[in-house]
Coordinates of C-alpha atoms in Angstrom, one line a residue:
X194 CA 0.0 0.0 0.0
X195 CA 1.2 3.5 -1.3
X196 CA -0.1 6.5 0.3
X197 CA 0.8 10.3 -0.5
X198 CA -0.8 13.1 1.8
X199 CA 0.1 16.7 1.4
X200 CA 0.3 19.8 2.9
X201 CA 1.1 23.5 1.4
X202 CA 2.6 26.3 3.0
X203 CA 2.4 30.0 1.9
X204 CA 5.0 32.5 3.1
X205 CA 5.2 36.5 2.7
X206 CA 7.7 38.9 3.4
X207 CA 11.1 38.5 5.8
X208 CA 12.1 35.1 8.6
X209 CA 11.3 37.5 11.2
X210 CA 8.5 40.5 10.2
X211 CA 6.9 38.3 7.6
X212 CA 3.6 36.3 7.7
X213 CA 2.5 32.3 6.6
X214 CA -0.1 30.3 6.5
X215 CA -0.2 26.5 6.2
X216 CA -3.0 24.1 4.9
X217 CA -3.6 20.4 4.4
X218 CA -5.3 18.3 2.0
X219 CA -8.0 17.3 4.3
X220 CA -8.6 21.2 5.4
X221 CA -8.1 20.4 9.1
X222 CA -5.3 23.0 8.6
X223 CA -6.7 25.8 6.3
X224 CA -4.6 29.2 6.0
X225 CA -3.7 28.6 9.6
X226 CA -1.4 31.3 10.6
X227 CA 2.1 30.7 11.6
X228 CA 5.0 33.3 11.8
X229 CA 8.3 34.2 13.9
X230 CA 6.6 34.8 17.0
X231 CA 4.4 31.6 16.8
X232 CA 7.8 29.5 16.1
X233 CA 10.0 31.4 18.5
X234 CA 7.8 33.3 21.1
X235 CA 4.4 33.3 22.1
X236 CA 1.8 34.1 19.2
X237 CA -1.1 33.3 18.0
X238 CA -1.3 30.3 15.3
X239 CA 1.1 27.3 15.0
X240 CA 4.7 26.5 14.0
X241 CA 6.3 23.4 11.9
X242 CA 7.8 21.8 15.7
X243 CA 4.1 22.0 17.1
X244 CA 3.2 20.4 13.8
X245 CA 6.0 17.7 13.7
X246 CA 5.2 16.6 17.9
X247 CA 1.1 16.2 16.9
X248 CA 2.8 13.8 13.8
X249 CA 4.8 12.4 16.1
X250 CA 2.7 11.8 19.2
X251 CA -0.3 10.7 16.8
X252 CA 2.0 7.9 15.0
X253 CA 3.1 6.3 17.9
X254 CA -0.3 6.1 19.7
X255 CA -1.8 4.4 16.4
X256 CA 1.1 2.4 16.3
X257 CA 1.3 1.4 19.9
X258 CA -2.5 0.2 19.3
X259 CA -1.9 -1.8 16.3
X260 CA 1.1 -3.5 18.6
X261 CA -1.3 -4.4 21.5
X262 CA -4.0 -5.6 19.0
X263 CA -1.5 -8.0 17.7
X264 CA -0.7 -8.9 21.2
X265 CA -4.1 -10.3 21.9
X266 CA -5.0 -6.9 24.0
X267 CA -6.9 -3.6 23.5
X268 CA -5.9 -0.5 24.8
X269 CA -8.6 1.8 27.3
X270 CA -6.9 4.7 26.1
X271 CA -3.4 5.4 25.1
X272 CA -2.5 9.2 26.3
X273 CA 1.0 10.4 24.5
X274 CA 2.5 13.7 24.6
X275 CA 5.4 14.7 22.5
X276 CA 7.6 17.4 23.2
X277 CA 10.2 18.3 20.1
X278 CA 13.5 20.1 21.3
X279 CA 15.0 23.2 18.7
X280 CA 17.8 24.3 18.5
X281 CA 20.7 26.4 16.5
X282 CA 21.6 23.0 15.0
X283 CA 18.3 21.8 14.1
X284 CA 15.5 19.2 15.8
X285 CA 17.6 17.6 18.6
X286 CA 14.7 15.5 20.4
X287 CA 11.6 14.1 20.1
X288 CA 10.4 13.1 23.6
X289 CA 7.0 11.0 24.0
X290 CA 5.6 10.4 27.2
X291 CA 3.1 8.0 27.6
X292 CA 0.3 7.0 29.8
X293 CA -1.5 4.3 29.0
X294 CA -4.7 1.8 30.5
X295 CA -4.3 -1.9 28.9
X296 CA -6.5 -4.6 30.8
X297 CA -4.6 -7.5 31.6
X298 CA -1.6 -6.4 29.5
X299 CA 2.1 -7.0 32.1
X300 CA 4.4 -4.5 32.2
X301 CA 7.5 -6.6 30.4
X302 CA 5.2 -6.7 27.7
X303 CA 4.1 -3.2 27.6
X304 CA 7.5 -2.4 27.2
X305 CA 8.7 -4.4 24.2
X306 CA 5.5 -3.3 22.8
X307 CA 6.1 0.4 23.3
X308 CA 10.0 -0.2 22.2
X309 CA 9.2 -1.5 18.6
X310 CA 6.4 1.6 18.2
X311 CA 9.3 3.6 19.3
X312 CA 11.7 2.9 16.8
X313 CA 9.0 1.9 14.5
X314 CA 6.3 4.3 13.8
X315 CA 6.7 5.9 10.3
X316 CA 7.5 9.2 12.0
X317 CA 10.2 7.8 14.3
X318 CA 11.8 6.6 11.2
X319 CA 11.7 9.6 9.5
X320 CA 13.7 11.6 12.2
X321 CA 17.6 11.8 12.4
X322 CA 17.5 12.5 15.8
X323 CA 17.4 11.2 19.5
X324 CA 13.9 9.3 20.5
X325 CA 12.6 8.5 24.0
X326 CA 9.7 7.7 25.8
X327 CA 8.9 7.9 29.3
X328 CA 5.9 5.1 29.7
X329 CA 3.7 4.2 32.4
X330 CA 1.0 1.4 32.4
X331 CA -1.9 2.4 35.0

């Protein structure tokens, strides 16, 4: 299976004073505003390491499920946040904490479950950078 999903961006004036907007093919993004301030301060609208950490955090939840399914279990709820690291030098991190609910699932197999959606989530794999993930069964 070969799927292709897009996404535009739209750009206006300097890195700094100037204005963008992004949009996806599905319109859940459409001319949403993102700029200096909303990358590097506190404005209003988004920013491509916001965008990157949803990808990220989304992908290894689905993932994650697809593991347990195949494991003979089903998840209550899988709660991941992802928090991506800037700097000078580029995307450093990508840290995903976890909290999840799995009936009946034991927490040496949690683990090697949550290791392979770690390292093999399409968005892990895309990223040339350090991965973690802080996990905790309830």
């Amino acid at each position: 299976m070969k799927i292709a999903r897009n996404a535009s961006a739209h750009w206006a004036g300097t890195g700094k004073e100037g204005k963008g907007n992004l949009t996806t093919a599905s319109t859940v993004l459409n001319q949403t505003q993102y700029s200096f301030n909303t990358r590097f301060a506190d404005g209003v609208g988004t920013n491509p390491e916001e965008l990157v950490a949803a990808a990220h955090a989304g992908c290894f939840a689905m993932q994650l499920a697809f593991n347990i399914q195949g494991a003979g279990f089903a998840a209550d709820s899988l709660d991941v946040k992802c928090t991506i690291t800037l700097e000078e030098a580029g995307i450093t991190s990508s840290k995903l904490t976890l909290t999840a609910s799995v009936p009946g699932l034991d927490k040496a197999k949690f683990d090697e479950l949550v290791d392979h959606a770690e390292h093999n989530c399409p968005i892990s794999k895309l990223f040339n950078t350090t991965i973690s993930v802080d996990a905790t069964l309830v």
